[in-house]
C-alpha cells in the first residue's frame, strides 16, 4: 500500500496531504485511530470547501479510508493501512524528503514505545513473541471470507491432502478406535483386529453378516457375531445404523466425497465426558448468574452445558451404548466461594436442571489469603490463583468422571488459561471461547499497560489470551466480526496480531487468523423460555400459567409502585420501547434515554421501559455502575421524563425475563439494544423470537443477526437523531400499513428459529470437537512445538507476574 502514498505525493493532492497532517499536528496527540482520522479529514474537506467526491474518491481520500492508525513524529509519518479484512501493512513517510517506504512490524513497535517514552535501548533487547514459524507448515485458509469455517476446511481440503490412499484413512481410523473404552467397557474393536488390513477385511465380513437382517434388528441380536469378527459395541443400536457406520470404513476420502469424514465422526461416539470452564464463580442456576461483569457469559455456559449433555446422551443411544451403562457427563467447572452470601455457591456440586447428568463442580481457590479467597473476587484479581486451581481441579475432575474428560471448553481469558493447563495434563482437545476480549475494548490498553496495571492487570490478561488462543485446538466465535472485524473495524482476535507491551514484550505476530482453528458457531435461545408472544407456555398447554405471568409482568412494568421502580406513566396503554441491559457504559442505556428525551416524536408514540439490576446508587457494585446510574437520573431530570418512562431495577428470573418480552410484544412494542459495541447479542435473539421488532446496534454481533429492514433494524448508537428517526420511520409505516408490525415480528421469529437454536449449536460444537480431536491424534507431532512455546511464555512471563500480584494480595 506504500504505492498509494506515493501516488498522492506525485499528484496535486500532495499539498492537501501535508496540510491535513499540519492540521492534525495542532492536536496535542500524536497517535490517531481510524475514527479520529476520518473525522479530522471530514473537517478538513469542509474547511477547504472540497467537492463531495474528494472525501471518498480522491487518491488522498482512498488513502485516508484505508488508514487505521496514523502516528506523527517530527520527521516521519507512520501509516498502519488495512487494505482488506485480516490484512495490515505498514509504511512510513519521511516528510523532509518526500520518501515513502514499507516498514516492518519491529520498527513500528519500537516507534510506539518511543512515542510513550518507554523505549530504552541501553537496557538491552526485548522479548519478541512471534508464532509465525509454528504455523508455517500448517494448512491455511486462503480467502478471508472463509475465516471462521475451519470445520468445513478440514473436512474437504485437508482430508483430500492427507488421505491419498484408502490405507491411510484406515490407518488413522484404526489408531483412533484401538483401545478405546468407557471405564471398564471396551468399545469399537477387540484384540481380534490388530491392524488396518484386518479392520478393512473384518468390516466387509461384518457387513455380510448383517446384510440379511431386518434394518430394525436390535444390536444385541447380532452382538456375538460381530464380537467374533473383532467388533465391540459402539457402532449402532440396530442393524441399519451399524451397516451405515461400517460402510464408511471402505469409502474413499477426498475431494470427490468430502463429507465422508464428517459423517463418520458424527456417527461415532468419541466424547463421553466434557468440561466447560468458567472460573470466576458466582455460578449457579436461578438468580445466581455471576456479577454484572460475567452474567451474560454464564447464561451462555449453562445453556451450552445442558444442550451438549443432551446431545451426547442422544449420540450414546444411537450408538447402542446406553444398554451397557454408558452415560455422558458434562461438568461446568468454576470456583467454590465459601462466603456465598446466602447462595449455593459454597456447595461442591449442583445438578443442572433438565439434564440427565450435567453438573456444576465448584473447586475453591487455595487460601493464600483467606480475606480474599473466601469471598468472590473480580475477574481482574484472580490471576494468581489459576495455576493451583487447575491442579486442584484436575484431581476433582478425575474423581467426578471416574476417569478423564474427552474434551475441554474454556470461557473468557481466565477460563481459557485453565482449560489450556488442564488440556496439557489430560492430553485432550481444548476449545477456546471468548466472545469479548478486553484488549480492543480499552483503547491503548496495551500501550499504556503500566499506567493501568494496578487496576486492570492487563499484562496478565493479554499474556493469558495470547497463550490460550494459540494453544487451543479450535476456537469458537459467535460472529465473523469477533475474528477479523469489518472493512472499517479490526476484529477482537485480529487485535492480538501486532501489539506492544512496552518494557515487557513485543508481539510481532500473536495469532494466525488464516489458521482453520476458527469456527463460527452462534449460541441459541432456549425456546422453552423465550417464545413468540402469541404462543402458550410450553410447560402449561392451556395457557393459564402464561396468562397469569403476563398479567403480573405488565403490572410490574407499567403500573405497579415499588421502591425498586422509578417513573409513573401518564399513559400506560401506549406501546413501549423496551431495553434490558447491565449498568455499564458500553451498553449505553444513558444514550437511549438521551435519544428518547431529545425526540418529542418518540415520546408521543412510545413509553420507554428499561430493566437493570438496580436503580439505587448506594447499591451499585462498582464505580462504573454508579456513574451510569447517575447519568440516567441526570438525563431523566433534564428532559422531564418521569411520567414517560419506567426504570425497573430488580433481577428477574429467566422465565420472567422471557415473559417481559412477550408482555411488551402483546401491545405492539419494540425492543432497542443501543450498545456502543456488542460481541454477540443474546437479548437481541431473545427479543426477536418473542416477536418484538428489534432495533440493535450496528457495531458487533447484532449486525450479523439482523438483516436490516428485513427482520429487524440496525442502528448507530452514536447518532441519536438518526436512531430516533429510524424508529419513527418504522412507526409511520406501521400507521400506513397495519400489517407491517406483524410482518417484521414474524420474520424475526423465523430468523432466530432457523439459525440461533441450541440444538443446532450443540451438534455443531460436538462435530467440531470430534473432528479437531481426530486431527489432533492424526498429526499430534505438528502441534507440540507450538504448545511448548506457549508453556515457555506461561512460565517465563505469566507466572512471575502472577506471583508478584499474589504477594501484593497477601500484604493487603
PDB file of N, CA, C and O in Angstrom, residues 422-464:
ATOM      1  N   UNK A 422      -5.283 -27.637  31.844  1.00  0.00           N
ATOM      2  CA  UNK A 422      -5.926 -28.948  32.007  1.00  0.00           C
ATOM      3  C   UNK A 422      -5.741 -29.818  30.764  1.00  0.00           C
ATOM      4  O   UNK A 422      -5.523 -31.035  30.871  1.00  0.00           O
ATOM      5  N   UNK A 423      -5.841 -29.207  29.598  1.00  0.00           N
ATOM      6  CA  UNK A 423      -5.708 -29.996  28.372  1.00  0.00           C
ATOM      7  C   UNK A 423      -4.302 -30.581  28.245  1.00  0.00           C
ATOM      8  O   UNK A 423      -4.128 -31.685  27.713  1.00  0.00           O
ATOM      9  N   UNK A 424      -3.305 -29.852  28.743  1.00  0.00           N
ATOM     10  CA  UNK A 424      -1.942 -30.384  28.724  1.00  0.00           C
ATOM     11  C   UNK A 424      -1.804 -31.556  29.688  1.00  0.00           C
ATOM     12  O   UNK A 424      -1.124 -32.528  29.401  1.00  0.00           O
ATOM     13  N   UNK A 425      -2.473 -31.444  30.834  1.00  0.00           N
ATOM     14  CA  UNK A 425      -2.399 -32.537  31.817  1.00  0.00           C
ATOM     15  C   UNK A 425      -3.156 -33.772  31.350  1.00  0.00           C
ATOM     16  O   UNK A 425      -2.701 -34.900  31.519  1.00  0.00           O
ATOM     17  N   UNK A 426      -4.324 -33.565  30.762  1.00  0.00           N
ATOM     18  CA  UNK A 426      -5.163 -34.694  30.350  1.00  0.00           C
ATOM     19  C   UNK A 426      -4.870 -35.153  28.916  1.00  0.00           C
ATOM     20  O   UNK A 426      -5.337 -36.217  28.499  1.00  0.00           O
ATOM     21  N   UNK A 427      -4.155 -34.318  28.141  1.00  0.00           N
ATOM     22  CA  UNK A 427      -3.858 -34.626  26.745  1.00  0.00           C
ATOM     23  C   UNK A 427      -5.139 -34.839  25.944  1.00  0.00           C
ATOM     24  O   UNK A 427      -5.337 -35.854  25.279  1.00  0.00           O
ATOM     25  N   UNK A 428      -6.035 -33.848  26.012  1.00  0.00           N
ATOM     26  CA  UNK A 428      -7.308 -33.905  25.289  1.00  0.00           C
ATOM     27  C   UNK A 428      -7.524 -32.593  24.534  1.00  0.00           C
ATOM     28  O   UNK A 428      -6.900 -31.585  24.852  1.00  0.00           O
ATOM     29  N   UNK A 429      -8.401 -32.587  23.525  1.00  0.00           N
ATOM     30  CA  UNK A 429      -8.655 -31.356  22.765  1.00  0.00           C
ATOM     31  C   UNK A 429      -9.219 -30.242  23.641  1.00  0.00           C
ATOM     32  O   UNK A 429     -10.003 -30.492  24.568  1.00  0.00           O
ATOM     33  N   UNK A 430      -8.816 -29.033  23.316  1.00  0.00           N
ATOM     34  CA  UNK A 430      -9.258 -27.854  24.063  1.00  0.00           C
ATOM     35  C   UNK A 430      -9.833 -26.829  23.096  1.00  0.00           C
ATOM     36  O   UNK A 430      -9.193 -26.458  22.118  1.00  0.00           O
ATOM     37  N   UNK A 431     -11.066 -26.388  23.379  1.00  0.00           N
ATOM     38  CA  UNK A 431     -11.720 -25.362  22.585  1.00  0.00           C
ATOM     39  C   UNK A 431     -11.777 -24.046  23.331  1.00  0.00           C
ATOM     40  O   UNK A 431     -12.105 -24.001  24.522  1.00  0.00           O
ATOM     41  N   UNK A 432     -11.474 -22.974  22.645  1.00  0.00           N
ATOM     42  CA  UNK A 432     -11.346 -21.632  23.216  1.00  0.00           C
ATOM     43  C   UNK A 432     -12.583 -20.812  22.871  1.00  0.00           C
ATOM     44  O   UNK A 432     -12.993 -20.731  21.713  1.00  0.00           O
ATOM     45  N   UNK A 433     -13.212 -20.205  23.892  1.00  0.00           N
ATOM     46  CA  UNK A 433     -14.377 -19.344  23.685  1.00  0.00           C
ATOM     47  C   UNK A 433     -14.141 -18.048  24.444  1.00  0.00           C
ATOM     48  O   UNK A 433     -13.856 -18.065  25.640  1.00  0.00           O
ATOM     49  N   UNK A 434     -14.262 -16.932  23.757  1.00  0.00           N
ATOM     50  CA  UNK A 434     -14.111 -15.627  24.412  1.00  0.00           C
ATOM     51  C   UNK A 434     -14.850 -14.605  23.577  1.00  0.00           C
ATOM     52  O   UNK A 434     -14.274 -13.960  22.709  1.00  0.00           O
ATOM     53  N   UNK A 435     -16.136 -14.472  23.814  1.00  0.00           N
ATOM     54  CA  UNK A 435     -16.944 -13.603  22.958  1.00  0.00           C
ATOM     55  C   UNK A 435     -16.538 -12.141  23.064  1.00  0.00           C
ATOM     56  O   UNK A 435     -16.793 -11.360  22.150  1.00  0.00           O
ATOM     57  N   UNK A 436     -15.909 -11.781  24.162  1.00  0.00           N
ATOM     58  CA  UNK A 436     -15.388 -10.419  24.315  1.00  0.00           C
ATOM     59  C   UNK A 436     -13.952 -10.522  24.821  1.00  0.00           C
ATOM     60  O   UNK A 436     -13.701 -11.127  25.861  1.00  0.00           O
ATOM     61  N   UNK A 437     -13.026  -9.958  24.072  1.00  0.00           N
ATOM     62  CA  UNK A 437     -11.648  -9.846  24.517  1.00  0.00           C
ATOM     63  C   UNK A 437     -11.410  -8.410  24.977  1.00  0.00           C
ATOM     64  O   UNK A 437     -11.855  -7.455  24.333  1.00  0.00           O
ATOM     65  N   UNK A 438     -10.722  -8.279  26.092  1.00  0.00           N
ATOM     66  CA  UNK A 438     -10.629  -6.971  26.744  1.00  0.00           C
ATOM     67  C   UNK A 438      -9.737  -5.975  26.004  1.00  0.00           C
ATOM     68  O   UNK A 438      -9.995  -4.773  26.023  1.00  0.00           O
ATOM     69  N   UNK A 439      -8.703  -6.456  25.341  1.00  0.00           N
ATOM     70  CA  UNK A 439      -7.724  -5.533  24.771  1.00  0.00           C
ATOM     71  C   UNK A 439      -8.344  -4.520  23.817  1.00  0.00           C
ATOM     72  O   UNK A 439      -8.100  -3.320  23.936  1.00  0.00           O
ATOM     73  N   UNK A 440      -9.171  -4.939  22.849  1.00  0.00           N
ATOM     74  CA  UNK A 440      -9.749  -3.928  21.949  1.00  0.00           C
ATOM     75  C   UNK A 440     -10.838  -3.075  22.583  1.00  0.00           C
ATOM     76  O   UNK A 440     -11.229  -2.056  22.016  1.00  0.00           O
ATOM     77  N   UNK A 441     -11.328  -3.479  23.762  1.00  0.00           N
ATOM     78  CA  UNK A 441     -12.368  -2.682  24.420  1.00  0.00           C
ATOM     79  C   UNK A 441     -11.799  -1.433  25.078  1.00  0.00           C
ATOM     80  O   UNK A 441     -12.523  -0.469  25.309  1.00  0.00           O
ATOM     81  N   UNK A 442     -10.528  -1.466  25.425  1.00  0.00           N
ATOM     82  CA  UNK A 442      -9.890  -0.340  26.112  1.00  0.00           C
ATOM     83  C   UNK A 442      -8.795   0.216  25.203  1.00  0.00           C
ATOM     84  O   UNK A 442      -7.741  -0.410  25.033  1.00  0.00           O
ATOM     85  N   UNK A 443      -9.046   1.371  24.616  1.00  0.00           N
ATOM     86  CA  UNK A 443      -8.108   1.949  23.672  1.00  0.00           C
ATOM     87  C   UNK A 443      -6.733   2.147  24.305  1.00  0.00           C
ATOM     88  O   UNK A 443      -6.613   2.651  25.427  1.00  0.00           O
ATOM     89  N   UNK A 444      -5.709   1.737  23.576  1.00  0.00           N
ATOM     90  CA  UNK A 444      -4.315   1.890  24.005  1.00  0.00           C
ATOM     91  C   UNK A 444      -4.010   1.155  25.314  1.00  0.00           C
ATOM     92  O   UNK A 444      -3.056   1.495  26.014  1.00  0.00           O
ATOM     93  N   UNK A 445      -4.835   0.144  25.659  1.00  0.00           N
ATOM     94  CA  UNK A 445      -4.631  -0.556  26.932  1.00  0.00           C
ATOM     95  C   UNK A 445      -3.309  -1.294  26.960  1.00  0.00           C
ATOM     96  O   UNK A 445      -2.701  -1.426  28.037  1.00  0.00           O
ATOM     97  N   UNK A 446      -2.819  -1.776  25.831  1.00  0.00           N
ATOM     98  CA  UNK A 446      -1.521  -2.444  25.817  1.00  0.00           C
ATOM     99  C   UNK A 446      -0.384  -1.423  25.837  1.00  0.00           C
ATOM    100  O   UNK A 446       0.638  -1.620  26.482  1.00  0.00           O
ATOM    101  N   UNK A 447      -0.573  -0.292  25.147  1.00  0.00           N
ATOM    102  CA  UNK A 447       0.486   0.710  25.051  1.00  0.00           C
ATOM    103  C   UNK A 447       0.755   1.370  26.405  1.00  0.00           C
ATOM    104  O   UNK A 447       1.900   1.661  26.763  1.00  0.00           O
ATOM    105  N   UNK A 448      -0.300   1.574  27.166  1.00  0.00           N
ATOM    106  CA  UNK A 448      -0.171   2.229  28.485  1.00  0.00           C
ATOM    107  C   UNK A 448      -0.444   1.244  29.619  1.00  0.00           C
ATOM    108  O   UNK A 448      -0.966   1.617  30.661  1.00  0.00           O
ATOM    109  N   UNK A 449      -0.061  -0.004  29.411  1.00  0.00           N
ATOM    110  CA  UNK A 449      -0.410  -1.032  30.390  1.00  0.00           C
ATOM    111  C   UNK A 449       0.178  -0.749  31.771  1.00  0.00           C
ATOM    112  O   UNK A 449      -0.446  -1.063  32.796  1.00  0.00           O
ATOM    113  N   UNK A 450       1.357  -0.131  31.815  1.00  0.00           N
ATOM    114  CA  UNK A 450       1.959   0.130  33.127  1.00  0.00           C
ATOM    115  C   UNK A 450       1.128   1.102  33.953  1.00  0.00           C
ATOM    116  O   UNK A 450       1.016   0.964  35.172  1.00  0.00           O
ATOM    117  N   UNK A 451       0.522   2.079  33.288  1.00  0.00           N
ATOM    118  CA  UNK A 451      -0.307   3.045  33.998  1.00  0.00           C
ATOM    119  C   UNK A 451      -1.614   2.422  34.493  1.00  0.00           C
ATOM    120  O   UNK A 451      -2.218   2.921  35.438  1.00  0.00           O
ATOM    121  N   UNK A 452      -2.046   1.345  33.839  1.00  0.00           N
ATOM    122  CA  UNK A 452      -3.330   0.713  34.154  1.00  0.00           C
ATOM    123  C   UNK A 452      -3.183  -0.576  34.955  1.00  0.00           C
ATOM    124  O   UNK A 452      -4.176  -1.182  35.343  1.00  0.00           O
ATOM    125  N   UNK A 453      -1.940  -0.973  35.196  1.00  0.00           N
ATOM    126  CA  UNK A 453      -1.695  -2.298  35.753  1.00  0.00           C
ATOM    127  C   UNK A 453      -2.302  -2.495  37.129  1.00  0.00           C
ATOM    128  O   UNK A 453      -2.856  -3.548  37.435  1.00  0.00           O
ATOM    129  N   UNK A 454      -2.219  -1.509  37.979  1.00  0.00           N
ATOM    130  CA  UNK A 454      -2.715  -1.670  39.353  1.00  0.00           C
ATOM    131  C   UNK A 454      -4.204  -1.999  39.386  1.00  0.00           C
ATOM    132  O   UNK A 454      -4.653  -2.780  40.220  1.00  0.00           O
ATOM    133  N   UNK A 455      -4.951  -1.411  38.458  1.00  0.00           N
ATOM    134  CA  UNK A 455      -6.398  -1.625  38.447  1.00  0.00           C
ATOM    135  C   UNK A 455      -6.816  -2.816  37.578  1.00  0.00           C
ATOM    136  O   UNK A 455      -7.688  -3.590  37.953  1.00  0.00           O
ATOM    137  N   UNK A 456      -6.178  -2.974  36.411  1.00  0.00           N
ATOM    138  CA  UNK A 456      -6.667  -3.938  35.424  1.00  0.00           C
ATOM    139  C   UNK A 456      -5.791  -5.180  35.251  1.00  0.00           C
ATOM    140  O   UNK A 456      -6.265  -6.207  34.768  1.00  0.00           O
ATOM    141  N   UNK A 457      -4.509  -5.103  35.553  1.00  0.00           N
ATOM    142  CA  UNK A 457      -3.591  -6.231  35.383  1.00  0.00           C
ATOM    143  C   UNK A 457      -3.604  -6.754  33.950  1.00  0.00           C
ATOM    144  O   UNK A 457      -3.665  -7.958  33.700  1.00  0.00           O
ATOM    145  N   UNK A 458      -3.505  -5.819  32.995  1.00  0.00           N
ATOM    146  CA  UNK A 458      -3.570  -6.196  31.597  1.00  0.00           C
ATOM    147  C   UNK A 458      -2.362  -7.040  31.175  1.00  0.00           C
ATOM    148  O   UNK A 458      -2.459  -7.824  30.231  1.00  0.00           O
ATOM    149  N   UNK A 459      -1.233  -6.901  31.833  1.00  0.00           N
ATOM    150  CA  UNK A 459      -0.073  -7.701  31.444  1.00  0.00           C
ATOM    151  C   UNK A 459      -0.371  -9.181  31.607  1.00  0.00           C
ATOM    152  O   UNK A 459       0.067 -10.016  30.800  1.00  0.00           O
ATOM    153  N   UNK A 460      -1.125  -9.521  32.641  1.00  0.00           N
ATOM    154  CA  UNK A 460      -1.510 -10.914  32.864  1.00  0.00           C
ATOM    155  C   UNK A 460      -2.587 -11.346  31.883  1.00  0.00           C
ATOM    156  O   UNK A 460      -2.520 -12.423  31.293  1.00  0.00           O
ATOM    157  N   UNK A 461      -3.580 -10.498  31.701  1.00  0.00           N
ATOM    158  CA  UNK A 461      -4.693 -10.885  30.840  1.00  0.00           C
ATOM    159  C   UNK A 461      -4.273 -11.044  29.383  1.00  0.00           C
ATOM    160  O   UNK A 461      -4.626 -12.031  28.732  1.00  0.00           O
ATOM    161  N   UNK A 462      -3.525 -10.088  28.854  1.00  0.00           N
ATOM    162  CA  UNK A 462      -3.160 -10.171  27.443  1.00  0.00           C
ATOM    163  C   UNK A 462      -2.179 -11.310  27.192  1.00  0.00           C
ATOM    164  O   UNK A 462      -2.198 -11.933  26.125  1.00  0.00           O
ATOM    165  N   UNK A 463      -1.333 -11.585  28.182  1.00  0.00           N
ATOM    166  CA  UNK A 463      -0.432 -12.733  28.064  1.00  0.00           C
ATOM    167  C   UNK A 463      -1.232 -14.028  28.095  1.00  0.00           C
ATOM    168  O   UNK A 463      -0.991 -14.945  27.296  1.00  0.00           O
ATOM    169  N   UNK A 464      -2.187 -14.107  29.015  1.00  0.00           N
ATOM    170  CA  UNK A 464      -3.044 -15.298  29.087  1.00  0.00           C
ATOM    171  C   UNK A 464      -3.808 -15.506  27.786  1.00  0.00           C
ATOM    172  O   UNK A 464      -3.928 -16.636  27.283  1.00  0.00           O
TER     173      UNK A 464
END
